[in-house]
Amino acid sequence: MKRKYAKVSTEIPGKNSTLLKKIGEKFVASGSMYSMYPIIAAKSEGAIITDVDGNEYIDFYAGVGVANLGNRNPKVIDAVKKQLDKIVHTCFGAVMTEPFIRLAEKLAEITPGNFEKKTALFNSGSEAVDNAIKIARAYTKRRATIAFDGAFHGKTLLATTLTGMVKGLKQGYGPYISEVYRFPYPYCYRCPFSMKSTECSLRCLKFIEEGFLTRVDAADVAALILEPMLGDGGYIFAPDEFLTGLQKLCKKYGIVFIVDEIQSGFGRTGKLFASEYSGIEPDMILMSKSISDGFPVSAVTGRKEIMDSAPILGGTFVGHPVSCAAALAVLDIFKEENILDEVKKKEKIIKERLEEMYQNISLIGNIDGKGMAWRIELVKDRTTKEPASEEATLVCQECLKKGLIIIKAGVYRNVLRFIAPLTINIDQLNEGFDILEEVLKKINND
Ligand SMILES: Cc1ncc(COP(=O)(O)O)c(C=O)c1O
């Protein structure tokens, strides 16, 4: 079928990708050379990625939830160029720069919570996670952290410890940091307590409080960290009552409530932050990825008294002026271009397309989502729900050959996650779904 945007004219991978990959395999550590796809990207613009062989792909993954405003958004690039012409690096710990301070000022305003807030900036999501736990420990003078099954919080040692998925992420890196207690996430399609969501009365929530009798004393718990929408864990949204219940629980026991919005933030779910659906006001919110549309920066924004309790925080590159300039431009664009209204419009199209696929393709066991964050969970059988992990890999590979990049998620790696740039145009969106549908149907019948 002739496509307008997806233009693949070579074998995948093409000659140039194959050659570069060979060099990479010789010189790049194999753990770093891990990549879902065998192509090497050369250029990106909006929702199109071009590889070194000239093949063009529709982007349904946005650099894993980074390019929410599109790859190389022109206004972001412009802000970055202007910053490059002024100042690039000082090390904030020696000489301060303005973009850091301005970004902190803005983040206090836009994050949930009607209280005084302060921000610490870092370079990556994992660093934000590590530092949030350090700050919570300093504030509470307690040592333990509660985290969840299926969570992904990053790749530093503490973030890996907090991560609730083993395969490929936690094998061979132990021993892990002590005093992390893990509880089940409300993954209602595969309820950890084998209950129906209509009759469970939030068993997951009660289980945590029971855990204060069997696992860890609440008086030792500094922080509870969770993603309101599991990212790498499979785009699973925690029910609103679970989130409001957690907030109450944390308040009751003096635990710092940390919400990791590194993947779910900045419009991905149709609101600026996924937390806004439930109305929770976390003590700390973690941001990165789409905060700057592609430049490394992360933020911990939290209650003033908590943030101020930590001794010196930071590092050589934290609050890098170029990344902060990009983040400030992102916030302006959200205001100027009514991005969230656009997401709501596209949400309708996405839902319709996916629901139709669900009706016709039995390989799809579950679809769910909000805004432009959607899960397509593949199963071998809708009754047994046996995860169709190999099929998910095959779907991704076949999509690539037809000019669509989509990535997997989930503990069983059987979930396709839809994370296209929020700015993708409707024709590109539909063309991407045409490819996905064609591939799913083919693999469904094989
Ligand atoms: C929810 C969440 N937290 C933390 C991280 C870690 O961020 P980084 O890869 O920038 O260290 C990620 C990355 O995918 C994430 O999705």
mmCIF file of C-alpha atoms in Angstrom, residues 28-412:
data_model
loop_
_atom_site.group_PDB
_atom_site.id
_atom_site.type_symbol
_atom_site.label_atom_id
_atom_site.label_comp_id
_atom_site.label_asym_id
_atom_site.label_seq_id
_atom_site.Cartn_x
_atom_site.Cartn_y
_atom_site.Cartn_z
ATOM 1 C CA VAL A 28 30.234 0.247 22.552
ATOM 2 C CA ALA A 29 29.636 -1.809 25.715
ATOM 3 C CA SER A 30 27.035 -4.404 24.851
ATOM 4 C CA GLY A 31 24.760 -3.274 27.694
ATOM 5 C CA SER A 32 24.822 0.214 26.165
ATOM 6 C CA MET A 33 24.448 -1.102 22.620
ATOM 7 C CA TYR A 34 21.129 -2.670 23.607
ATOM 8 C CA SER A 35 18.503 -1.259 21.255
ATOM 9 C CA MET A 36 15.078 -2.529 20.268
ATOM 10 C CA TYR A 37 15.645 -1.791 16.602
ATOM 11 C CA PRO A 38 18.616 -2.322 14.247
ATOM 12 C CA ILE A 39 18.387 1.083 12.561
ATOM 13 C CA ILE A 40 20.458 4.197 13.199
ATOM 14 C CA ALA A 41 18.559 7.480 13.144
ATOM 15 C CA ALA A 42 20.045 10.441 11.283
ATOM 16 C CA LYS A 43 17.332 13.076 11.414
ATOM 17 C CA SER A 44 14.013 13.750 13.028
ATOM 18 C CA GLU A 45 11.327 16.313 12.564
ATOM 19 C CA GLY A 46 7.876 16.474 14.117
ATOM 20 C CA ALA A 47 6.586 12.908 14.032
ATOM 21 C CA ILE A 48 8.951 11.585 11.358
ATOM 22 C CA ILE A 49 12.296 9.886 11.971
ATOM 23 C CA THR A 50 14.733 9.306 9.115
ATOM 24 C CA ASP A 51 17.471 6.690 9.325
ATOM 25 C CA VAL A 52 20.985 6.801 7.845
ATOM 26 C CA ASP A 53 19.707 4.953 4.760
ATOM 27 C CA GLY A 54 17.030 7.552 4.080
ATOM 28 C CA ASN A 55 14.057 5.463 5.284
ATOM 29 C CA GLU A 56 11.304 7.461 6.961
ATOM 30 C CA TYR A 57 9.266 6.209 9.893
ATOM 31 C CA ILE A 58 6.194 7.519 11.662
ATOM 32 C CA ASP A 59 7.068 8.077 15.299
ATOM 33 C CA PHE A 60 4.717 6.360 17.786
ATOM 34 C CA TYR A 61 7.273 6.425 20.630
ATOM 35 C CA ALA A 62 8.582 10.027 20.873
ATOM 36 C CA GLY A 63 12.022 9.008 22.138
ATOM 37 C CA VAL A 64 10.206 7.111 24.938
ATOM 38 C CA GLY A 65 7.884 9.894 25.948
ATOM 39 C CA VAL A 66 10.381 12.716 25.490
ATOM 40 C CA ALA A 67 9.399 14.515 22.291
ATOM 41 C CA ASN A 68 5.847 15.357 23.396
ATOM 42 C CA LEU A 69 5.973 18.584 21.405
ATOM 43 C CA GLY A 70 7.460 16.820 18.413
ATOM 44 C CA ASN A 71 11.032 16.026 17.482
ATOM 45 C CA ARG A 72 13.065 19.225 17.225
ATOM 46 C CA ASN A 73 10.123 21.493 17.922
ATOM 47 C CA PRO A 74 11.119 24.729 16.124
ATOM 48 C CA LYS A 75 10.334 26.985 19.094
ATOM 49 C CA VAL A 76 12.364 24.806 21.438
ATOM 50 C CA ILE A 77 15.278 24.702 18.995
ATOM 51 C CA ASP A 78 15.098 28.456 18.653
ATOM 52 C CA ALA A 79 15.231 28.957 22.446
ATOM 53 C CA VAL A 80 18.202 26.581 22.625
ATOM 54 C CA LYS A 81 20.068 28.437 19.862
ATOM 55 C CA LYS A 82 19.500 31.734 21.643
ATOM 56 C CA GLN A 83 20.816 30.254 24.881
ATOM 57 C CA LEU A 84 23.876 28.826 23.092
ATOM 58 C CA ASP A 85 24.735 32.335 22.028
ATOM 59 C CA LYS A 86 24.635 33.580 25.634
ATOM 60 C CA ILE A 87 26.056 31.098 28.126
ATOM 61 C CA VAL A 88 26.432 27.323 28.095
ATOM 62 C CA HIS A 89 27.949 26.201 31.378
ATOM 63 C CA THR A 90 29.090 27.605 34.686
ATOM 64 C CA CYS A 91 28.324 24.804 37.202
ATOM 65 C CA PHE A 92 25.466 26.241 39.210
ATOM 66 C CA GLY A 93 27.237 25.238 42.438
ATOM 67 C CA ALA A 94 29.976 27.763 41.653
ATOM 68 C CA VAL A 95 28.251 30.507 39.658
ATOM 69 C CA MET A 96 24.476 30.554 39.267
ATOM 70 C CA THR A 97 22.563 31.066 36.006
ATOM 71 C CA GLU A 98 19.127 32.521 35.329
ATOM 72 C CA PRO A 99 17.301 29.702 33.432
ATOM 73 C CA PHE A 100 17.507 27.364 36.480
ATOM 74 C CA ILE A 101 15.932 29.988 38.725
ATOM 75 C CA ARG A 102 13.240 30.867 36.166
ATOM 76 C CA LEU A 103 12.373 27.209 35.630
ATOM 77 C CA ALA A 104 12.046 26.602 39.383
ATOM 78 C CA GLU A 105 9.752 29.635 39.602
ATOM 79 C CA LYS A 106 7.516 28.251 36.807
ATOM 80 C CA LEU A 107 7.436 24.699 38.150
ATOM 81 C CA ALA A 108 6.154 25.937 41.513
ATOM 82 C CA GLU A 109 3.250 27.485 39.653
ATOM 83 C CA ILE A 110 2.249 24.622 37.317
ATOM 84 C CA THR A 111 2.651 21.537 39.502
ATOM 85 C CA PRO A 112 -0.284 20.219 41.571
ATOM 86 C CA GLY A 113 -0.587 21.446 45.169
ATOM 87 C CA ASN A 114 -1.728 24.714 46.635
ATOM 88 C CA PHE A 115 1.257 25.238 48.907
ATOM 89 C CA GLU A 116 4.697 26.836 48.781
ATOM 90 C CA LYS A 117 7.071 24.779 46.660
ATOM 91 C CA LYS A 118 10.736 24.625 45.797
ATOM 92 C CA THR A 119 12.635 22.766 43.091
ATOM 93 C CA ALA A 120 15.952 20.955 42.732
ATOM 94 C CA LEU A 121 17.159 20.215 39.214
ATOM 95 C CA PHE A 122 19.185 17.255 38.001
ATOM 96 C CA ASN A 123 20.193 15.687 34.670
ATOM 97 C CA SER A 124 18.160 12.499 34.315
ATOM 98 C CA GLY A 125 15.008 10.898 35.628
ATOM 99 C CA SER A 126 17.019 8.405 37.673
ATOM 100 C CA GLU A 127 18.913 11.204 39.382
ATOM 101 C CA ALA A 128 15.641 12.909 40.281
ATOM 102 C CA VAL A 129 14.414 9.637 41.798
ATOM 103 C CA ASP A 130 17.588 9.098 43.839
ATOM 104 C CA ASN A 131 17.602 12.646 45.121
ATOM 105 C CA ALA A 132 13.895 12.648 45.990
ATOM 106 C CA ILE A 133 14.492 9.684 48.289
ATOM 107 C CA LYS A 134 17.564 11.370 49.814
ATOM 108 C CA ILE A 135 15.523 14.503 50.490
ATOM 109 C CA ALA A 136 12.656 12.502 52.032
ATOM 110 C CA ARG A 137 15.125 10.722 54.301
ATOM 111 C CA ALA A 138 16.716 13.996 55.360
ATOM 112 C CA TYR A 139 13.292 15.480 56.117
ATOM 113 C CA THR A 140 11.771 12.549 58.007
ATOM 114 C CA LYS A 141 14.984 11.175 59.539
ATOM 115 C CA ARG A 142 13.590 7.765 58.543
ATOM 116 C CA ARG A 143 15.154 5.145 56.308
ATOM 117 C CA ALA A 144 12.611 3.010 54.434
ATOM 118 C CA THR A 145 10.886 3.498 51.063
ATOM 119 C CA ILE A 146 7.749 1.905 49.669
ATOM 120 C CA ALA A 147 7.678 1.168 45.931
ATOM 121 C CA PHE A 148 5.494 -0.922 43.625
ATOM 122 C CA ASP A 149 5.549 -4.035 41.463
ATOM 123 C CA GLY A 150 5.862 -3.169 37.782
ATOM 124 C CA ALA A 151 7.364 0.241 38.526
ATOM 125 C CA PHE A 152 10.242 1.593 36.502
ATOM 126 C CA HIS A 153 12.201 4.386 38.154
ATOM 127 C CA GLY A 154 15.492 4.317 36.257
ATOM 128 C CA LYS A 155 18.924 2.773 36.064
ATOM 129 C CA THR A 156 21.068 4.167 38.891
ATOM 130 C CA LEU A 157 21.503 1.731 41.769
ATOM 131 C CA LEU A 158 18.735 3.216 43.944
ATOM 132 C CA ALA A 159 16.373 3.709 40.991
ATOM 133 C CA THR A 160 17.046 0.111 39.931
ATOM 134 C CA THR A 161 16.364 -1.027 43.490
ATOM 135 C CA LEU A 162 13.020 0.772 43.411
ATOM 136 C CA THR A 163 12.164 -0.684 40.017
ATOM 137 C CA GLY A 164 9.648 -3.532 40.214
ATOM 138 C CA MET A 165 10.590 -5.475 37.088
ATOM 139 C CA VAL A 166 13.392 -8.000 37.105
ATOM 140 C CA LYS A 167 14.033 -9.254 33.558
ATOM 141 C CA GLY A 168 16.802 -7.315 31.858
ATOM 142 C CA LEU A 169 16.723 -4.631 34.532
ATOM 143 C CA LYS A 170 17.695 -6.180 37.851
ATOM 144 C CA GLN A 171 19.493 -9.385 36.926
ATOM 145 C CA GLY A 172 23.116 -9.444 38.006
ATOM 146 C CA TYR A 173 23.307 -6.012 39.631
ATOM 147 C CA GLY A 174 22.638 -6.885 43.280
ATOM 148 C CA PRO A 175 22.973 -6.559 46.185
ATOM 149 C CA TYR A 176 20.434 -3.762 46.130
ATOM 150 C CA ILE A 177 19.962 -0.895 48.540
ATOM 151 C CA SER A 178 18.262 -1.985 51.741
ATOM 152 C CA GLU A 179 14.979 -0.810 53.244
ATOM 153 C CA VAL A 180 12.885 -0.839 50.062
ATOM 154 C CA TYR A 181 9.491 -2.523 50.548
ATOM 155 C CA ARG A 182 7.455 -3.410 47.514
ATOM 156 C CA PHE A 183 3.686 -3.714 47.190
ATOM 157 C CA PRO A 184 1.363 -4.738 44.324
ATOM 158 C CA TYR A 185 0.254 -2.056 41.862
ATOM 159 C CA PRO A 186 -3.462 -2.007 40.972
ATOM 160 C CA TYR A 187 -3.084 -3.732 37.607
ATOM 161 C CA CYS A 188 -6.793 -4.429 37.276
ATOM 162 C CA TYR A 189 -6.605 -6.411 34.007
ATOM 163 C CA ARG A 190 -4.434 -8.924 35.899
ATOM 164 C CA CYS A 191 -5.483 -8.239 39.463
ATOM 165 C CA PRO A 192 -2.657 -9.238 41.836
ATOM 166 C CA PHE A 193 -5.353 -10.537 44.222
ATOM 167 C CA SER A 194 -7.415 -12.219 41.462
ATOM 168 C CA MET A 195 -10.419 -10.034 42.258
ATOM 169 C CA LYS A 196 -12.865 -8.220 40.012
ATOM 170 C CA SER A 197 -12.347 -4.445 40.069
ATOM 171 C CA THR A 198 -16.019 -3.962 40.949
ATOM 172 C CA GLU A 199 -15.737 -6.012 44.128
ATOM 173 C CA CYS A 200 -12.176 -5.481 45.323
ATOM 174 C CA SER A 201 -12.730 -2.345 47.452
ATOM 175 C CA LEU A 202 -9.117 -1.428 46.751
ATOM 176 C CA ARG A 203 -7.508 -4.513 48.235
ATOM 177 C CA CYS A 204 -4.125 -3.141 47.045
ATOM 178 C CA LEU A 205 -4.499 -0.138 49.313
ATOM 179 C CA LYS A 206 -5.494 -2.129 52.400
ATOM 180 C CA PHE A 207 -2.598 -4.484 51.770
ATOM 181 C CA ILE A 208 -0.132 -1.625 52.287
ATOM 182 C CA GLU A 209 -1.528 -0.714 55.688
ATOM 183 C CA GLU A 210 -1.513 -4.398 56.667
ATOM 184 C CA GLY A 211 2.135 -4.401 55.601
ATOM 185 C CA PHE A 212 2.898 -2.018 58.445
ATOM 186 C CA LEU A 213 2.227 -4.989 60.744
ATOM 187 C CA THR A 214 4.102 -7.595 58.728
ATOM 188 C CA ARG A 215 6.787 -5.926 56.607
ATOM 189 C CA VAL A 216 7.936 -2.572 57.919
ATOM 190 C CA ASP A 217 6.986 -0.234 60.741
ATOM 191 C CA ALA A 218 5.221 2.817 59.314
ATOM 192 C CA ALA A 219 7.337 4.932 61.680
ATOM 193 C CA ASP A 220 10.432 3.859 59.715
ATOM 194 C CA VAL A 221 9.040 4.792 56.296
ATOM 195 C CA ALA A 222 10.456 8.003 54.820
ATOM 196 C CA ALA A 223 8.807 7.908 51.410
ATOM 197 C CA LEU A 224 6.314 6.187 49.175
ATOM 198 C CA ILE A 225 7.093 6.535 45.465
ATOM 199 C CA LEU A 226 4.773 5.620 42.624
ATOM 200 C CA GLU A 227 3.941 6.340 39.019
ATOM 201 C CA PRO A 228 0.288 7.385 38.622
ATOM 202 C CA MET A 229 0.562 5.598 35.278
ATOM 203 C CA LEU A 230 3.079 2.765 35.063
ATOM 204 C CA GLY A 231 5.326 3.678 32.128
ATOM 205 C CA ASP A 232 7.708 0.882 31.263
ATOM 206 C CA GLY A 233 5.439 -1.321 33.388
ATOM 207 C CA GLY A 234 2.795 -1.222 30.645
ATOM 208 C CA TYR A 235 0.799 2.021 30.642
ATOM 209 C CA ILE A 236 -1.423 0.993 33.523
ATOM 210 C CA PHE A 237 -3.363 3.784 35.226
ATOM 211 C CA ALA A 238 -3.885 3.520 38.983
ATOM 212 C CA PRO A 239 -7.546 4.144 39.883
ATOM 213 C CA ASP A 240 -8.209 7.633 41.275
ATOM 214 C CA GLU A 241 -9.400 6.231 44.629
ATOM 215 C CA PHE A 242 -6.169 4.295 44.980
ATOM 216 C CA LEU A 243 -4.170 7.505 44.551
ATOM 217 C CA THR A 244 -6.306 9.560 46.929
ATOM 218 C CA GLY A 245 -6.168 6.652 49.393
ATOM 219 C CA LEU A 246 -2.367 6.598 49.191
ATOM 220 C CA GLN A 247 -2.230 10.305 49.851
ATOM 221 C CA LYS A 248 -4.357 9.849 52.991
ATOM 222 C CA LEU A 249 -2.241 6.922 54.116
ATOM 223 C CA CYS A 250 0.983 8.909 53.706
ATOM 224 C CA LYS A 251 -0.486 11.830 55.625
ATOM 225 C CA LYS A 252 -1.665 9.557 58.447
ATOM 226 C CA TYR A 253 1.802 8.045 58.932
ATOM 227 C CA GLY A 254 3.972 11.081 58.133
ATOM 228 C CA ILE A 255 5.354 9.500 54.933
ATOM 229 C CA VAL A 256 6.542 11.731 52.071
ATOM 230 C CA PHE A 257 4.277 11.021 49.078
ATOM 231 C CA ILE A 258 6.384 11.114 45.891
ATOM 232 C CA VAL A 259 4.777 10.900 42.477
ATOM 233 C CA ASP A 260 7.007 9.983 39.559
ATOM 234 C CA GLU A 261 5.585 11.796 36.510
ATOM 235 C CA ILE A 262 8.757 11.422 34.480
ATOM 236 C CA GLN A 263 6.855 9.541 31.757
ATOM 237 C CA SER A 264 3.257 10.590 32.446
ATOM 238 C CA GLY A 265 3.892 14.339 32.685
ATOM 239 C CA PHE A 266 3.655 17.289 30.324
ATOM 240 C CA GLY A 267 0.380 16.590 28.585
ATOM 241 C CA ARG A 268 0.898 12.945 27.797
ATOM 242 C CA THR A 269 -2.360 11.873 29.458
ATOM 243 C CA GLY A 270 -4.424 14.901 28.390
ATOM 244 C CA LYS A 271 -3.649 16.939 31.494
ATOM 245 C CA LEU A 272 -0.344 18.567 32.250
ATOM 246 C CA PHE A 273 0.193 15.905 34.949
ATOM 247 C CA ALA A 274 -1.577 12.541 35.274
ATOM 248 C CA SER A 275 -1.985 13.259 39.017
ATOM 249 C CA GLU A 276 -4.526 15.932 38.159
ATOM 250 C CA TYR A 277 -7.184 13.337 37.252
ATOM 251 C CA SER A 278 -7.437 12.203 40.877
ATOM 252 C CA GLY A 279 -6.791 15.632 42.373
ATOM 253 C CA ILE A 280 -3.919 14.397 44.525
ATOM 254 C CA GLU A 281 -1.346 16.905 45.739
ATOM 255 C CA PRO A 282 1.885 14.949 46.141
ATOM 256 C CA ASP A 283 4.535 16.182 48.550
ATOM 257 C CA MET A 284 7.039 15.841 45.727
ATOM 258 C CA ILE A 285 6.601 15.459 41.990
ATOM 259 C CA LEU A 286 9.349 14.163 39.703
ATOM 260 C CA MET A 287 9.688 15.376 36.123
ATOM 261 C CA SER A 288 12.086 14.805 33.244
ATOM 262 C CA LYS A 289 11.797 13.471 29.669
ATOM 263 C CA SER A 290 9.173 15.725 28.021
ATOM 264 C CA ILE A 291 9.881 18.663 30.355
ATOM 265 C CA SER A 292 12.381 19.899 27.759
ATOM 266 C CA ASP A 293 11.391 18.027 24.574
ATOM 267 C CA GLY A 294 14.781 16.372 24.200
ATOM 268 C CA PHE A 295 17.444 18.047 26.349
ATOM 269 C CA PRO A 296 18.709 16.416 29.542
ATOM 270 C CA VAL A 297 17.174 17.904 32.664
ATOM 271 C CA SER A 298 15.054 16.558 35.509
ATOM 272 C CA ALA A 299 13.267 18.207 38.376
ATOM 273 C CA VAL A 300 12.131 17.428 41.900
ATOM 274 C CA THR A 301 9.501 19.926 42.947
ATOM 275 C CA GLY A 302 8.069 19.633 46.429
ATOM 276 C CA ARG A 303 6.807 21.251 49.576
ATOM 277 C CA LYS A 304 9.152 24.035 50.604
ATOM 278 C CA GLU A 305 9.810 22.632 54.088
ATOM 279 C CA ILE A 306 10.671 19.178 52.711
ATOM 280 C CA MET A 307 12.915 20.496 49.934
ATOM 281 C CA ASP A 308 14.732 22.838 52.304
ATOM 282 C CA SER A 309 15.555 20.057 54.757
ATOM 283 C CA ALA A 310 18.225 18.528 52.494
ATOM 284 C CA PRO A 311 21.878 19.557 52.722
ATOM 285 C CA ILE A 312 23.733 20.413 49.488
ATOM 286 C CA LEU A 313 22.162 18.914 46.357
ATOM 287 C CA GLY A 314 23.345 19.054 42.785
ATOM 288 C CA GLY A 315 26.228 18.129 40.505
ATOM 289 C CA THR A 316 28.394 19.598 37.771
ATOM 290 C CA PHE A 317 25.746 19.878 35.075
ATOM 291 C CA VAL A 318 22.515 20.264 37.081
ATOM 292 C CA GLY A 319 20.142 22.918 35.816
ATOM 293 C CA HIS A 320 22.159 23.236 32.625
ATOM 294 C CA PRO A 321 21.220 26.582 31.033
ATOM 295 C CA VAL A 322 20.602 25.080 27.586
ATOM 296 C CA SER A 323 18.258 22.371 28.880
ATOM 297 C CA CYS A 324 16.486 24.861 31.152
ATOM 298 C CA ALA A 325 15.991 27.235 28.208
ATOM 299 C CA ALA A 326 14.399 24.322 26.318
ATOM 300 C CA ALA A 327 12.134 23.538 29.299
ATOM 301 C CA LEU A 328 11.044 27.166 29.596
ATOM 302 C CA ALA A 329 10.169 27.153 25.892
ATOM 303 C CA VAL A 330 8.140 23.945 26.391
ATOM 304 C CA LEU A 331 6.068 25.598 29.110
ATOM 305 C CA ASP A 332 5.424 28.627 26.894
ATOM 306 C CA ILE A 333 4.311 26.386 24.022
ATOM 307 C CA PHE A 334 1.807 24.553 26.241
ATOM 308 C CA LYS A 335 0.244 27.912 27.036
ATOM 309 C CA GLU A 336 0.424 29.488 23.576
ATOM 310 C CA GLU A 337 -0.713 26.533 21.478
ATOM 311 C CA ASN A 338 -3.498 24.916 23.551
ATOM 312 C CA ILE A 339 -1.695 21.603 23.347
ATOM 313 C CA LEU A 340 -4.006 19.949 25.871
ATOM 314 C CA ASP A 341 -7.097 20.715 23.761
ATOM 315 C CA GLU A 342 -5.363 19.120 20.781
ATOM 316 C CA VAL A 343 -4.595 16.031 22.850
ATOM 317 C CA LYS A 344 -8.261 15.700 23.812
ATOM 318 C CA LYS A 345 -9.275 15.818 20.139
ATOM 319 C CA LYS A 346 -6.732 13.184 19.176
ATOM 320 C CA GLU A 347 -7.691 11.035 22.170
ATOM 321 C CA LYS A 348 -11.097 10.451 20.546
ATOM 322 C CA ILE A 349 -9.528 9.273 17.294
ATOM 323 C CA ILE A 350 -7.048 7.016 19.084
ATOM 324 C CA LYS A 351 -9.771 5.458 21.229
ATOM 325 C CA GLU A 352 -11.990 4.790 18.203
ATOM 326 C CA ARG A 353 -9.191 3.248 16.196
ATOM 327 C CA LEU A 354 -8.059 1.021 19.053
ATOM 328 C CA GLU A 355 -11.575 -0.050 19.991
ATOM 329 C CA GLU A 356 -12.202 -1.105 16.413
ATOM 330 C CA MET A 357 -8.975 -3.113 16.412
ATOM 331 C CA TYR A 358 -9.992 -4.735 19.703
ATOM 332 C CA GLN A 359 -13.321 -5.832 18.146
ATOM 333 C CA ASN A 360 -11.604 -7.484 15.183
ATOM 334 C CA ILE A 361 -8.292 -8.800 16.480
ATOM 335 C CA SER A 362 -8.382 -11.439 19.218
ATOM 336 C CA LEU A 363 -4.634 -11.071 19.813
ATOM 337 C CA ILE A 364 -5.499 -7.850 21.634
ATOM 338 C CA GLY A 365 -6.515 -8.704 25.189
ATOM 339 C CA ASN A 366 -6.840 -5.225 26.607
ATOM 340 C CA ILE A 367 -6.712 -1.617 25.516
ATOM 341 C CA ASP A 368 -6.802 1.314 27.872
ATOM 342 C CA GLY A 369 -5.472 4.827 28.045
ATOM 343 C CA LYS A 370 -5.928 8.512 28.575
ATOM 344 C CA GLY A 371 -5.013 11.396 26.317
ATOM 345 C CA MET A 372 -2.205 10.129 24.119
ATOM 346 C CA ALA A 373 -0.913 7.401 26.454
ATOM 347 C CA TRP A 374 -2.411 4.051 25.457
ATOM 348 C CA ARG A 375 -1.746 0.375 26.120
ATOM 349 C CA ILE A 376 -2.452 -2.453 23.721
ATOM 350 C CA GLU A 377 -1.877 -5.663 25.652
ATOM 351 C CA LEU A 378 -1.416 -8.748 23.499
ATOM 352 C CA VAL A 379 -2.534 -12.183 24.676
ATOM 353 C CA LYS A 380 -2.523 -15.634 23.118
ATOM 354 C CA ASP A 381 -6.027 -16.231 24.439
ATOM 355 C CA ARG A 382 -8.507 -13.715 25.817
ATOM 356 C CA THR A 383 -9.771 -16.171 28.463
ATOM 357 C CA THR A 384 -6.472 -17.396 29.875
ATOM 358 C CA LYS A 385 -4.787 -14.017 29.203
ATOM 359 C CA GLU A 386 -1.527 -15.827 28.447
ATOM 360 C CA PRO A 387 0.871 -13.007 27.509
ATOM 361 C CA ALA A 388 1.745 -12.900 23.788
ATOM 362 C CA SER A 389 5.289 -11.610 24.291
ATOM 363 C CA GLU A 390 6.891 -13.067 21.139
ATOM 364 C CA GLU A 391 3.974 -11.785 19.082
ATOM 365 C CA ALA A 392 4.495 -8.279 20.530
ATOM 366 C CA THR A 393 8.130 -8.390 19.418
ATOM 367 C CA LEU A 394 7.072 -9.566 15.967
ATOM 368 C CA VAL A 395 4.478 -6.790 15.681
ATOM 369 C CA CYS A 396 7.141 -4.185 16.457
ATOM 370 C CA GLN A 397 9.568 -5.682 13.925
ATOM 371 C CA GLU A 398 6.947 -5.868 11.181
ATOM 372 C CA CYS A 399 5.751 -2.323 11.893
ATOM 373 C CA LEU A 400 9.317 -1.075 11.499
ATOM 374 C CA LYS A 401 9.583 -2.687 8.079
ATOM 375 C CA LYS A 402 6.445 -0.808 7.028
ATOM 376 C CA GLY A 403 7.642 2.518 8.443
ATOM 377 C CA LEU A 404 6.231 2.750 11.962
ATOM 378 C CA ILE A 405 8.207 2.851 15.199
ATOM 379 C CA ILE A 406 6.287 1.622 18.238
ATOM 380 C CA ILE A 407 7.792 0.137 21.389
ATOM 381 C CA LYS A 408 6.838 -2.464 23.983
ATOM 382 C CA ALA A 409 6.318 -2.353 27.721
ATOM 383 C CA GLY A 410 5.014 -4.429 30.603
ATOM 384 C CA VAL A 411 6.371 -7.021 32.984
ATOM 385 C CA TYR A 412 5.770 -9.655 30.267
#
